[in-house]
Amino acid sequence: MIAQTANGNGSVSASTVYSEKKVSTWWRKFTKNKLLFISSIFCAALVFAVVFAPLFTDQDPNKVDLTKRLLQPGEDGSFLGTDGFGRDLFARILYGGRTSLGLSVCIVVVNAAIGLIVGTTAAFLGGIVDGIIMRIVDILMAFPSVILSLFIVGVFGASTFNLFISLIVLGWIGYARMSRSLVLSLKEQVFIQSSRTLGCSKIRIIFTHLIPNVFPTILIYGAMHIGSAILSISSISFLGLGVQPPTAEWGSMLSDAKQYVSLYPHMVIFPGIAIAASVLIFNIMGDGVREFADPHAKKIIKT
Amino acid sequence: MKKLIIRRLLIGLLIMVVASLLSFTVLYVAPGNPAESILRERTGADPSYQDISLFMSNNNLDGNLFSKIAQWLVMAFRFDFGESLYTGEPVMAEFIRRLWATLQLTLISMGISTPLAIIIGVAAAAKKNKIFDHVSRILSLIGLSIPDFWLGLFLMIIFSRTLKWLPAFGYGSAANYIMPIITLCVAQIASLTRIVRATMLEKLSEDYIVTARGNGLKKKMILMKFAFRNSLGPIVTYLGASFGHLLAGAVVVETVFSWPGVGAFLVDAVYSRDYPVIQGFVMIIALFYVVINLVTDILYVYIDPRIRFEKG
C-alpha cells in the first residue's frame, strides 16, 4: 500500500525507490505466507471489534437489569442472550475482550522487557552476576506457573493487579534465557569487540548494540506467547482469583456462568468461544510470524 | 555422571530451602489477618479482639519473626505443616488422602496422551507437508487454544446435559473419570505432538540421516532407529516438565468437576487464606518438581550415551 502511494506521487528519490522495493517484496512475502496473512486479518478484526466495542453494541456491559435475566440468544432483541444479572452477553464479551487482550499484551510486553534487559546484562557481564541470575532462574523454574500464581494471589488477595504481578514473577524467565543465549554468541562478534576497543561503556554497548540485535527474536517469541497469556489470565480469573466482578473478563464470565451450566449453556458457550478463537488466532499468527521472520529462528526459539 | 547427579541434588536442596523461606516470608508480609477472616467465617459475626488474640496464640500466629522462622524450618524439614486453620485437620494427612485422586487423573492422562502424541507426531514428521501433517498441525493448534476449564464445561453440556450419558460431578465410578481425563488429555496431546514433530524434523535434517539414506537403509528403519531414537531425549525432558503442567491443569479440572483432589484443596485454601495449607502445598509441589527433574536427568543419561562419557 505504501508502495502504491509512492508511485502515485510520480517523483521518487533514490532512497525511496530502495525502500519501496523493500516494502513491496516484504508485502509479497507477507501475503504469500497464507497462515500469517489470514490470521493477521482476523487479529486486526478482533482488535478493532474490541477497541471500538461501542460501534458494535449499544448495550452497557455492566448495566444490571433484573427484568431481563437469563434471556436465551436472540430473545427480546438480545444477540447472545443475557447473564444472571440481566447484563447483555454480547456487550460483555466485547468489553471483556478489552480486559483479556489488553492485560495479556501488557504482560507479554513487561515480561519481554524485563527478560531482555536481565538476560542481556547477565550474558554480557558474565562471571558472578551471570551465575547469580542463572541460579535465580533455575530456582524460579522449579515451580509450575499456575501454582505460583495461585500462591501469590492467595497470599496477597485476588485482584487484577496481583494477577498481573503473579504472571510476571515467572513470565520473564523464558525471555531472559533466550536473550542470554543470543547475547553469548553475539558478544564474540567483531562489532562488539571493536566498540569495546573504541572505549564504549558497558551500558552503551548493552543498550545500543546488544539489545537492538536481540530485540527482533524476542519480539517473535513474545508474539507466540500472547495466546498463552490470554489462557493463563482467564484460567486464574475462572477460579475467581483474578479479575474481580463486575469488570467483564472472559474467564470471570465463565466463572459466573458455571452455576447455570445445566440450564443456560449459552452463558458458558459464547465466552469460551471468544477465548478459544482469539487464542487460536494469536497462536497461528505467532507461528506465522516465526516462519516469516526467519526460517532459522525456529531452532533458536525452541531452546 | 555421578557429579551431575550430585550437582542436581544440591540444586534441588537449594530449591527446597528457598521455596520454604519464600513461602514463609511472603505469608508473613501479607496484608490482612487470617485469624480475623477465619473467625468471621466460622461464627458469622465480627470477632472480638480477645477471640482473635486467643485464636492467634492457639495457632502460633503470634510471636516474633525469628522464632517463627525457626519453628517453620523445623516443621518444613519434618514435612509436618501443622493443622489447617480452617478444618483443624493436619495438612499432610489431608494432602496424602487427596493425592491419590489427583495422581489417578494425572497418571491416566499421561498414559493415554503420551503414546498417542508420539504416534501422531512421528507420523506427521514422516509425512511433512502432506495432508496428515497439515490436519494434525491445525488440530494441535486448536487443542492448545481451547481453555481446559471451558472444555470441561463444554463436555458437561454435551454428555451430561444433552445426551445424559455421563454424570457431571462425583468421584468413584469409572464413568466419572471420562470427562476429566479427556479434558486433561486434549492440551497434553496437542503440545506433545508439536514437540515430537519439531524434534523429529530437526533430527531428520541432520547429516547422519542423509548418510543412512545414501546407504540405502529402509525408510522405516531410518525413522525409528535413527531419528526417533535420537529425539527421545528432548521428548523425555518435555514429559518431565509436562507432569507439572498436568498437576497445574488438575487444579482447574478438579474445580470444574468437583473432584476431591489436591488441586481443589489448594483452591479452597487460597479462598479462605488457609496459610498452613498453602505453605505445605508450595513445599510439596517444589519437592515433586525436584524429584521429577532428577528422574528426568537420570533417564536422559541412560537415553543419551554421549552424556555418560562427558566430563561433569
GROMACS .gro file of N, CA, C and O in nm, chain A residues 35 135 138-139 141-144 146-148 150-151 153-158 224 231 234-236 238-241 250-251 254 258 261-266 268-273 275-277 279-281 283-284 287 290-291 298-299 302, chain B residues 7 11 14-15 18-19 22-24 26-27 29-31 137-138 141-142 144-150 153-154 156-157 161 194 198-199 202 205 244-245 247-248 251-252 255-256 266-267 270-271 273 275 278-279 281-282 285-286 289-290 293:
model
  464
   35LEU      N    1  -0.105  -1.852   0.623
   35LEU     CA    2  -0.148  -1.860   0.763
   35LEU      C    3  -0.131  -1.726   0.832
   35LEU      O    4  -0.220  -1.678   0.900
  135ARG      N    5   2.114  -1.886   3.863
  135ARG     CA    6   2.064  -1.969   3.974
  135ARG      C    7   1.922  -1.927   4.011
  135ARG      O    8   1.835  -2.012   4.033
  138ASP      N    9   1.701  -2.078   3.765
  138ASP     CA   10   1.684  -2.222   3.790
  138ASP      C   11   1.582  -2.247   3.900
  138ASP      O   12   1.496  -2.334   3.888
  139ILE      N   13   1.593  -2.167   4.008
  139ILE     CA   14   1.502  -2.190   4.120
  139ILE      C   15   1.359  -2.154   4.082
  139ILE      O   16   1.266  -2.229   4.109
  141MET      N   17   1.231  -2.161   3.799
  141MET     CA   18   1.176  -2.256   3.703
  141MET      C   19   1.126  -2.383   3.768
  141MET      O   20   1.061  -2.465   3.706
  142ALA      N   21   1.157  -2.400   3.898
  142ALA     CA   22   1.115  -2.521   3.966
  142ALA      C   23   0.967  -2.520   4.001
  142ALA      O   24   0.916  -2.616   4.053
  143PHE      N   25   0.899  -2.407   3.974
  143PHE     CA   26   0.758  -2.402   4.010
  143PHE      C   27   0.669  -2.399   3.888
  143PHE      O   28   0.698  -2.324   3.795
  144PRO      N   29   0.562  -2.476   3.888
  144PRO     CA   30   0.466  -2.461   3.779
  144PRO      C   31   0.399  -2.325   3.794
  144PRO      O   32   0.366  -2.285   3.906
  146VAL      N   33   0.111  -2.186   3.722
  146VAL     CA   34  -0.024  -2.169   3.776
  146VAL      C   35  -0.021  -2.181   3.928
  146VAL      O   36  -0.086  -2.103   3.999
  147ILE      N   37   0.058  -2.276   3.979
  147ILE     CA   38   0.064  -2.296   4.124
  147ILE      C   39   0.124  -2.172   4.191
  147ILE      O   40   0.072  -2.123   4.292
  148LEU      N   41   0.231  -2.117   4.133
  148LEU     CA   42   0.292  -1.999   4.193
  148LEU      C   43   0.197  -1.879   4.186
  148LEU      O   44   0.188  -1.802   4.281
  150LEU      N   45  -0.125  -1.897   4.190
  150LEU     CA   46  -0.227  -1.918   4.294
  150LEU      C   47  -0.171  -1.880   4.430
  150LEU      O   48  -0.240  -1.822   4.514
  151PHE      N   49  -0.044  -1.914   4.453
  151PHE     CA   50   0.019  -1.883   4.581
  151PHE      C   51   0.022  -1.732   4.602
  151PHE      O   52  -0.020  -1.681   4.707
  153VAL      N   53  -0.154  -1.494   4.450
  153VAL     CA   54  -0.287  -1.437   4.462
  153VAL      C   55  -0.349  -1.477   4.596
  153VAL      O   56  -0.418  -1.398   4.661
  154GLY      N   57  -0.321  -1.600   4.640
  154GLY     CA   58  -0.375  -1.647   4.767
  154GLY      C   59  -0.322  -1.568   4.884
  154GLY      O   60  -0.393  -1.543   4.981
  155VAL      N   61  -0.198  -1.526   4.876
  155VAL     CA   62  -0.138  -1.454   4.988
  155VAL      C   63  -0.179  -1.307   4.986
  155VAL      O   64  -0.217  -1.250   5.088
  156PHE      N   65  -0.173  -1.245   4.869
  156PHE     CA   66  -0.196  -1.101   4.863
  156PHE      C   67  -0.341  -1.064   4.832
  156PHE      O   68  -0.375  -0.948   4.828
  157GLY      N   69  -0.424  -1.163   4.806
  157GLY     CA   70  -0.563  -1.134   4.777
  157GLY      C   71  -0.588  -1.129   4.628
  157GLY      O   72  -0.498  -1.103   4.549
  158ALA      N   73  -0.713  -1.155   4.589
  158ALA     CA   74  -0.747  -1.161   4.448
  158ALA      C   75  -0.774  -1.023   4.393
  158ALA      O   76  -0.860  -0.951   4.444
  224MET      N   77   0.444  -1.513   2.003
  224MET     CA   78   0.397  -1.650   2.021
  224MET      C   79   0.334  -1.672   2.157
  224MET      O   80   0.267  -1.771   2.179
  231LEU      N   81  -0.477  -1.734   2.799
  231LEU     CA   82  -0.523  -1.856   2.868
  231LEU      C   83  -0.494  -1.849   3.018
  231LEU      O   84  -0.582  -1.882   3.099
  234SER      N   85  -0.729  -1.600   3.187
  234SER     CA   86  -0.868  -1.643   3.200
  234SER      C   87  -0.881  -1.762   3.294
  234SER      O   88  -0.981  -1.774   3.363
  235SER      N   89  -0.777  -1.850   3.301
  235SER     CA   90  -0.800  -1.963   3.393
  235SER      C   91  -0.790  -1.918   3.538
  235SER      O   92  -0.865  -1.968   3.621
  236ILE      N   93  -0.702  -1.823   3.570
  236ILE     CA   94  -0.699  -1.776   3.709
  236ILE      C   95  -0.825  -1.698   3.742
  236ILE      O   96  -0.882  -1.712   3.851
  238PHE      N   97  -1.107  -1.755   3.608
  238PHE     CA   98  -1.213  -1.855   3.616
  238PHE      C   99  -1.220  -1.912   3.758
  238PHE      O  100  -1.327  -1.939   3.811
  239LEU      N  101  -1.104  -1.930   3.820
  239LEU     CA  102  -1.103  -1.981   3.957
  239LEU      C  103  -1.151  -1.875   4.057
  239LEU      O  104  -1.161  -1.901   4.175
  240GLY      N  105  -1.181  -1.754   4.006
  240GLY     CA  106  -1.230  -1.649   4.093
  240GLY      C  107  -1.118  -1.573   4.161
  240GLY      O  108  -1.142  -1.501   4.257
  241LEU      N  109  -0.995  -1.589   4.113
  241LEU     CA  110  -0.881  -1.530   4.182
  241LEU      C  111  -0.812  -1.423   4.100
  241LEU      O  112  -0.707  -1.374   4.137
  250TRP      N  113  -1.328  -1.260   3.014
  250TRP     CA  114  -1.383  -1.385   2.964
  250TRP      C  115  -1.379  -1.496   3.069
  250TRP      O  116  -1.475  -1.571   3.085
  251GLY      N  117  -1.267  -1.508   3.138
  251GLY     CA  118  -1.256  -1.614   3.239
  251GLY      C  119  -1.353  -1.595   3.354
  251GLY      O  120  -1.420  -1.689   3.397
  254LEU      N  121  -1.702  -1.685   3.263
  254LEU     CA  122  -1.726  -1.830   3.269
  254LEU      C  123  -1.743  -1.875   3.413
  254LEU      O  124  -1.822  -1.966   3.442
  258LYS      N  125  -2.075  -2.076   3.545
  258LYS     CA  126  -2.061  -2.215   3.584
  258LYS      C  127  -2.187  -2.268   3.654
  258LYS      O  128  -2.231  -2.378   3.629
  261VAL      N  129  -2.472  -2.387   3.425
  261VAL     CA  130  -2.431  -2.470   3.311
  261VAL      C  131  -2.539  -2.566   3.264
  261VAL      O  132  -2.556  -2.589   3.145
  262SER      N  133  -2.621  -2.619   3.356
  262SER     CA  134  -2.717  -2.719   3.311
  262SER      C  135  -2.842  -2.655   3.251
  262SER      O  136  -2.908  -2.715   3.168
  263LEU      N  137  -2.874  -2.531   3.292
  263LEU     CA  138  -2.998  -2.472   3.243
  263LEU      C  139  -2.977  -2.371   3.130
  263LEU      O  140  -3.058  -2.360   3.040
  264TYR      N  141  -2.869  -2.294   3.140
  264TYR     CA  142  -2.846  -2.189   3.040
  264TYR      C  143  -2.707  -2.203   2.979
  264TYR      O  144  -2.618  -2.121   3.005
  265PRO      N  145  -2.685  -2.308   2.900
  265PRO     CA  146  -2.550  -2.331   2.848
  265PRO      C  147  -2.497  -2.219   2.759
  265PRO      O  148  -2.376  -2.209   2.742
  266HIS      N  149  -2.585  -2.133   2.705
  266HIS     CA  150  -2.532  -2.028   2.616
  266HIS      C  151  -2.434  -1.937   2.691
  266HIS      O  152  -2.341  -1.885   2.633
  268VAL      N  153  -2.216  -2.026   2.898
  268VAL     CA  154  -2.084  -2.090   2.903
  268VAL      C  155  -2.021  -2.092   2.764
  268VAL      O  156  -1.902  -2.066   2.747
  269ILE      N  157  -2.105  -2.120   2.663
  269ILE     CA  158  -2.050  -2.146   2.530
  269ILE      C  159  -1.985  -2.022   2.469
  269ILE      O  160  -1.872  -2.028   2.422
  270PHE      N  161  -2.055  -1.906   2.475
  270PHE     CA  162  -2.004  -1.792   2.398
  270PHE      C  163  -1.872  -1.733   2.451
  270PHE      O  164  -1.779  -1.713   2.372
  271PRO      N  165  -1.859  -1.708   2.583
  271PRO     CA  166  -1.728  -1.657   2.628
  271PRO      C  167  -1.615  -1.756   2.599
  271PRO      O  168  -1.503  -1.715   2.564
  272GLY      N  169  -1.646  -1.886   2.608
  272GLY     CA  170  -1.544  -1.987   2.579
  272GLY      C  171  -1.500  -1.981   2.435
  272GLY      O  172  -1.380  -1.990   2.406
  273ILE      N  173  -1.598  -1.962   2.344
  273ILE     CA  174  -1.561  -1.950   2.203
  273ILE      C  175  -1.474  -1.826   2.183
  273ILE      O  176  -1.376  -1.829   2.107
  275ILE      N  177  -1.263  -1.695   2.394
  275ILE     CA  178  -1.126  -1.725   2.438
  275ILE      C  179  -1.057  -1.814   2.336
  275ILE      O  180  -0.948  -1.783   2.287
  276ALA      N  181  -1.122  -1.928   2.303
  276ALA     CA  182  -1.057  -2.026   2.216
  276ALA      C  183  -1.023  -1.963   2.081
  276ALA      O  184  -0.913  -1.981   2.029
  277ALA      N  185  -1.119  -1.884   2.024
  277ALA     CA  186  -1.094  -1.826   1.891
  277ALA      C  187  -0.981  -1.726   1.896
  277ALA      O  188  -0.891  -1.728   1.810
  279VAL      N  189  -0.734  -1.703   2.118
  279VAL     CA  190  -0.606  -1.769   2.144
  279VAL      C  191  -0.558  -1.839   2.017
  279VAL      O  192  -0.439  -1.833   1.982
  280LEU      N  193  -0.651  -1.902   1.944
  280LEU     CA  194  -0.614  -1.970   1.821
  280LEU      C  195  -0.557  -1.871   1.720
  280LEU      O  196  -0.452  -1.897   1.658
  281ILE      N  197  -0.624  -1.756   1.705
  281ILE     CA  198  -0.575  -1.656   1.610
  281ILE      C  199  -0.434  -1.612   1.648
  281ILE      O  200  -0.343  -1.608   1.564
  283ASN      N  201  -0.216  -1.777   1.831
  283ASN     CA  202  -0.120  -1.887   1.815
  283ASN      C  203  -0.078  -1.905   1.670
  283ASN      O  204   0.040  -1.923   1.639
  284ILE      N  205  -0.178  -1.901   1.579
  284ILE     CA  206  -0.146  -1.918   1.437
  284ILE      C  207  -0.059  -1.802   1.391
  284ILE      O  208   0.040  -1.819   1.320
  287ASP      N  209   0.297  -1.854   1.509
  287ASP     CA  210   0.366  -1.950   1.422
  287ASP      C  211   0.405  -1.885   1.291
  287ASP      O  212   0.516  -1.903   1.241
  290ARG      N  213   0.691  -1.638   1.314
  290ARG     CA  214   0.818  -1.706   1.331
  290ARG      C  215   0.872  -1.753   1.196
  290ARG      O  216   0.988  -1.734   1.164
  291GLU      N  217   0.783  -1.813   1.115
  291GLU     CA  218   0.826  -1.860   0.984
  291GLU      C  219   0.863  -1.743   0.894
  291GLU      O  220   0.960  -1.749   0.818
  298LYS      N  221   1.360  -2.081   1.415
  298LYS     CA  222   1.295  -2.192   1.484
  298LYS      C  223   1.386  -2.255   1.588
  298LYS      O  224   1.347  -2.279   1.701
  299LYS      N  225   1.507  -2.283   1.546
  299LYS     CA  226   1.599  -2.354   1.634
  299LYS      C  227   1.632  -2.272   1.757
  299LYS      O  228   1.636  -2.324   1.867
  302LYS      N  229   1.334  -2.243   2.010
  302LYS     CA  230   1.294  -2.361   2.086
  302LYS      C  231   1.371  -2.377   2.217
  302LYS      O  232   1.319  -2.431   2.313
  310ARG      N  233   2.535  -3.272   4.170
  310ARG     CA  234   2.509  -3.131   4.145
  310ARG      C  235   2.359  -3.103   4.143
  310ARG      O  236   2.310  -3.007   4.203
  314ILE      N  237   2.134  -2.864   4.388
  314ILE     CA  238   2.043  -2.759   4.339
  314ILE      C  239   1.902  -2.784   4.390
  314ILE      O  240   1.832  -2.693   4.433
  317LEU      N  241   1.875  -2.673   4.743
  317LEU     CA  242   1.870  -2.526   4.745
  317LEU      C  243   1.729  -2.477   4.711
  317LEU      O  244   1.675  -2.388   4.776
  318ILE      N  245   1.672  -2.541   4.608
  318ILE     CA  246   1.536  -2.502   4.568
  318ILE      C  247   1.440  -2.521   4.683
  318ILE      O  248   1.356  -2.435   4.712
  321VAL      N  249   1.494  -2.246   4.948
  321VAL     CA  250   1.444  -2.117   4.903
  321VAL      C  251   1.291  -2.118   4.900
  321VAL      O  252   1.226  -2.022   4.943
  322ALA      N  253   1.234  -2.229   4.850
  322ALA     CA  254   1.088  -2.237   4.844
  322ALA      C  255   1.029  -2.222   4.984
  322ALA      O  256   0.929  -2.152   5.003
  325LEU      N  257   1.072  -1.865   5.105
  325LEU     CA  258   0.985  -1.779   5.027
  325LEU      C  259   0.841  -1.791   5.075
  325LEU      O  260   0.773  -1.693   5.104
  326SER      N  261   0.796  -1.917   5.086
  326SER     CA  262   0.656  -1.936   5.122
  326SER      C  263   0.632  -1.884   5.262
  326SER      O  264   0.524  -1.839   5.294
  327PHE      N  265   0.736  -1.885   5.347
  327PHE     CA  266   0.716  -1.835   5.481
  327PHE      C  267   0.713  -1.683   5.486
  327PHE      O  268   0.619  -1.623   5.535
  329VAL      N  269   0.682  -1.458   5.254
  329VAL     CA  270   0.577  -1.391   5.178
  329VAL      C  271   0.448  -1.389   5.259
  329VAL      O  272   0.378  -1.288   5.265
  330LEU      N  273   0.420  -1.500   5.327
  330LEU     CA  274   0.299  -1.503   5.409
  330LEU      C  275   0.309  -1.405   5.524
  330LEU      O  276   0.211  -1.345   5.565
  332VAL      N  277   0.457  -1.115   5.534
  332VAL     CA  278   0.434  -0.975   5.497
  332VAL      C  279   0.296  -0.955   5.433
  332VAL      O  280   0.261  -0.843   5.398
  333ALA      N  281   0.220  -1.062   5.419
  333ALA     CA  282   0.091  -1.050   5.351
  333ALA      C  283  -0.003  -0.960   5.431
  333ALA      O  284   0.000  -0.959   5.553
  334PRO      N  285  -0.086  -0.883   5.359
  334PRO     CA  286  -0.180  -0.795   5.428
  334PRO      C  287  -0.297  -0.874   5.488
  334PRO      O  288  -0.325  -0.985   5.446
  440ARG      N  289  -0.140  -3.064   1.246
  440ARG     CA  290  -0.088  -2.936   1.293
  440ARG      C  291  -0.200  -2.843   1.334
  440ARG      O  292  -0.196  -2.779   1.438
  441ILE      N  293  -0.304  -2.837   1.247
  441ILE     CA  294  -0.415  -2.746   1.277
  441ILE      C  295  -0.489  -2.795   1.402
  441ILE      O  296  -0.521  -2.717   1.492
  444LEU      N  297  -0.297  -2.710   1.710
  444LEU     CA  298  -0.308  -2.568   1.744
  444LEU      C  299  -0.443  -2.539   1.810
  444LEU      O  300  -0.451  -2.466   1.907
  445ILE      N  301  -0.549  -2.602   1.755
  445ILE     CA  302  -0.681  -2.583   1.815
  445ILE      C  303  -0.682  -2.639   1.958
  445ILE      O  304  -0.731  -2.575   2.052
  447LEU      N  305  -0.441  -2.665   2.162
  447LEU     CA  306  -0.366  -2.577   2.252
  447LEU      C  307  -0.445  -2.451   2.288
  447LEU      O  308  -0.420  -2.390   2.390
  448SER      N  309  -0.538  -2.414   2.199
  448SER     CA  310  -0.607  -2.286   2.218
  448SER      C  311  -0.732  -2.297   2.304
  448SER      O  312  -0.781  -2.197   2.353
  449ILE      N  313  -0.784  -2.419   2.320
  449ILE     CA  314  -0.907  -2.433   2.397
  449ILE      C  315  -0.872  -2.431   2.545
  449ILE      O  316  -0.792  -2.510   2.591
  450PRO      N  317  -0.931  -2.339   2.622
  450PRO     CA  318  -0.902  -2.339   2.766
  450PRO      C  319  -0.958  -2.465   2.831
  450PRO      O  320  -1.070  -2.505   2.799
  451ASP      N  321  -0.880  -2.526   2.919
  451ASP     CA  322  -0.922  -2.656   2.974
  451ASP      C  323  -1.051  -2.646   3.055
  451ASP      O  324  -1.135  -2.734   3.048
  452PHE      N  325  -1.066  -2.534   3.131
  452PHE     CA  326  -1.187  -2.525   3.212
  452PHE      C  327  -1.311  -2.515   3.125
  452PHE      O  328  -1.415  -2.574   3.154
  453TRP      N  329  -1.297  -2.447   3.011
  453TRP     CA  330  -1.412  -2.436   2.922
  453TRP      C  331  -1.440  -2.570   2.856
  453TRP      O  332  -1.556  -2.610   2.842
  456LEU      N  333  -1.642  -2.772   3.093
  456LEU     CA  334  -1.782  -2.730   3.099
  456LEU      C  335  -1.856  -2.769   2.972
  456LEU      O  336  -1.972  -2.811   2.976
  457PHE      N  337  -1.787  -2.759   2.858
  457PHE     CA  338  -1.847  -2.789   2.730
  457PHE      C  339  -1.882  -2.939   2.721
  457PHE      O  340  -1.991  -2.976   2.679
  459MET      N  341  -1.942  -3.125   2.968
  459MET     CA  342  -2.054  -3.142   3.059
  459MET      C  343  -2.186  -3.111   2.990
  459MET      O  344  -2.284  -3.183   3.004
  460ILE      N  345  -2.186  -2.999   2.913
  460ILE     CA  346  -2.308  -2.961   2.843
  460ILE      C  347  -2.348  -3.071   2.745
  460ILE      O  348  -2.463  -3.111   2.737
  464ARG      N  349  -2.571  -3.294   3.002
  464ARG     CA  350  -2.696  -3.221   2.993
  464ARG      C  351  -2.778  -3.270   2.873
  464ARG      O  352  -2.894  -3.305   2.887
  497ARG      N  353   0.325  -3.142   1.901
  497ARG     CA  354   0.407  -3.037   1.840
  497ARG      C  355   0.554  -3.056   1.872
  497ARG      O  356   0.639  -3.039   1.785
  501ALA      N  357   0.839  -3.135   1.592
  501ALA     CA  358   0.951  -3.042   1.572
  501ALA      C  359   1.085  -3.111   1.593
  501ALA      O  360   1.179  -3.093   1.514
  502THR      N  361   1.094  -3.193   1.701
  502THR     CA  362   1.222  -3.261   1.728
  502THR      C  363   1.255  -3.359   1.617
  502THR      O  364   1.370  -3.368   1.572
  505GLU      N  365   1.381  -3.183   1.314
  505GLU     CA  366   1.517  -3.136   1.335
  505GLU      C  367   1.617  -3.250   1.315
  505GLU      O  368   1.717  -3.236   1.245
  508SER      N  369   1.678  -3.374   0.958
  508SER     CA  370   1.755  -3.291   0.866
  508SER      C  371   1.905  -3.303   0.892
  508SER      O  372   1.985  -3.233   0.829
  547GLY      N  373   0.433  -3.150   3.561
  547GLY     CA  374   0.397  -3.032   3.639
  547GLY      C  375   0.279  -2.958   3.579
  547GLY      O  376   0.189  -2.914   3.650
  548HIS      N  377   0.277  -2.948   3.444
  548HIS     CA  378   0.164  -2.882   3.379
  548HIS      C  379   0.035  -2.957   3.407
  548HIS      O  380  -0.070  -2.898   3.428
  550LEU      N  381  -0.029  -3.139   3.670
  550LEU     CA  382  -0.069  -3.112   3.808
  550LEU      C  383  -0.140  -2.978   3.816
  550LEU      O  384  -0.243  -2.964   3.882
  551ALA      N  385  -0.084  -2.878   3.743
  551ALA     CA  386  -0.146  -2.746   3.743
  551ALA      C  387  -0.281  -2.751   3.673
  551ALA      O  388  -0.377  -2.689   3.718
  554VAL      N  389  -0.560  -2.860   3.887
  554VAL     CA  390  -0.621  -2.760   3.975
  554VAL      C  391  -0.752  -2.711   3.914
  554VAL      O  392  -0.857  -2.707   3.979
  555VAL      N  393  -0.744  -2.676   3.784
  555VAL     CA  394  -0.862  -2.622   3.716
  555VAL      C  395  -0.967  -2.730   3.695
  555VAL      O  396  -1.085  -2.712   3.724
  558THR      N  397  -1.157  -2.830   3.996
  558THR     CA  398  -1.257  -2.731   4.035
  558THR      C  399  -1.382  -2.746   3.951
  558THR      O  400  -1.494  -2.739   4.002
  559VAL      N  401  -1.363  -2.768   3.820
  559VAL     CA  402  -1.478  -2.779   3.731
  559VAL      C  403  -1.562  -2.902   3.767
  559VAL      O  404  -1.684  -2.895   3.778
  569LEU      N  405  -0.615  -2.693   4.722
  569LEU     CA  406  -0.536  -2.570   4.718
  569LEU      C  407  -0.626  -2.450   4.691
  569LEU      O  408  -0.614  -2.347   4.756
  570VAL      N  409  -0.718  -2.466   4.593
  570VAL     CA  410  -0.804  -2.353   4.559
  570VAL      C  411  -0.890  -2.314   4.679
  570VAL      O  412  -0.903  -2.195   4.711
  573VAL      N  413  -0.678  -2.126   4.915
  573VAL     CA  414  -0.649  -1.991   4.870
  573VAL      C  415  -0.768  -1.899   4.897
  573VAL      O  416  -0.752  -1.787   4.942
  574TYR      N  417  -0.890  -1.951   4.873
  574TYR     CA  418  -1.009  -1.870   4.900
  574TYR      C  419  -1.013  -1.830   5.047
  574TYR      O  420  -1.040  -1.717   5.081
  576ARG      N  421  -0.771  -1.835   5.264
  576ARG     CA  422  -0.641  -1.794   5.316
  576ARG      C  423  -0.593  -1.886   5.428
  576ARG      O  424  -0.553  -1.842   5.535
  578TYR      N  425  -0.334  -2.048   5.558
  578TYR     CA  426  -0.190  -2.038   5.535
  578TYR      C  427  -0.113  -2.170   5.547
  578TYR      O  428  -0.032  -2.201   5.460
  581ILE      N  429  -0.153  -2.360   5.226
  581ILE     CA  430  -0.086  -2.302   5.110
  581ILE      C  431   0.065  -2.326   5.120
  581ILE      O  432   0.129  -2.367   5.023
  582GLN      N  433   0.121  -2.303   5.239
  582GLN     CA  434   0.266  -2.323   5.258
  582GLN      C  435   0.304  -2.466   5.231
  582GLN      O  436   0.399  -2.494   5.157
  584PHE      N  437   0.154  -2.682   5.057
  584PHE     CA  438   0.134  -2.716   4.917
  584PHE      C  439   0.254  -2.670   4.834
  584PHE      O  440   0.305  -2.746   4.750
  585VAL      N  441   0.299  -2.548   4.859
  585VAL     CA  442   0.414  -2.497   4.783
  585VAL      C  443   0.535  -2.588   4.804
  585VAL      O  444   0.605  -2.624   4.709
  588ILE      N  445   0.480  -2.933   4.624
  588ILE     CA  446   0.492  -2.920   4.479
  588ILE      C  447   0.638  -2.900   4.440
  588ILE      O  448   0.688  -2.958   4.343
  589ALA      N  449   0.711  -2.818   4.519
  589ALA     CA  450   0.853  -2.798   4.490
  589ALA      C  451   0.927  -2.931   4.498
  589ALA      O  452   1.010  -2.964   4.413
  592TYR      N  453   0.863  -3.138   4.198
  592TYR     CA  454   0.937  -3.089   4.085
  592TYR      C  455   1.082  -3.131   4.089
  592TYR      O  456   1.138  -3.174   3.989
  593VAL      N  457   1.142  -3.117   4.208
  593VAL     CA  458   1.282  -3.154   4.223
  593VAL      C  459   1.301  -3.302   4.189
  593VAL      O  460   1.390  -3.340   4.113
  596ASN      N  461   1.251  -3.365   3.813
  596ASN     CA  462   1.365  -3.317   3.735
  596ASN      C  463   1.484  -3.410   3.748
  596ASN      O  464   1.554  -3.439   3.651
   0.00000   0.00000   0.00000
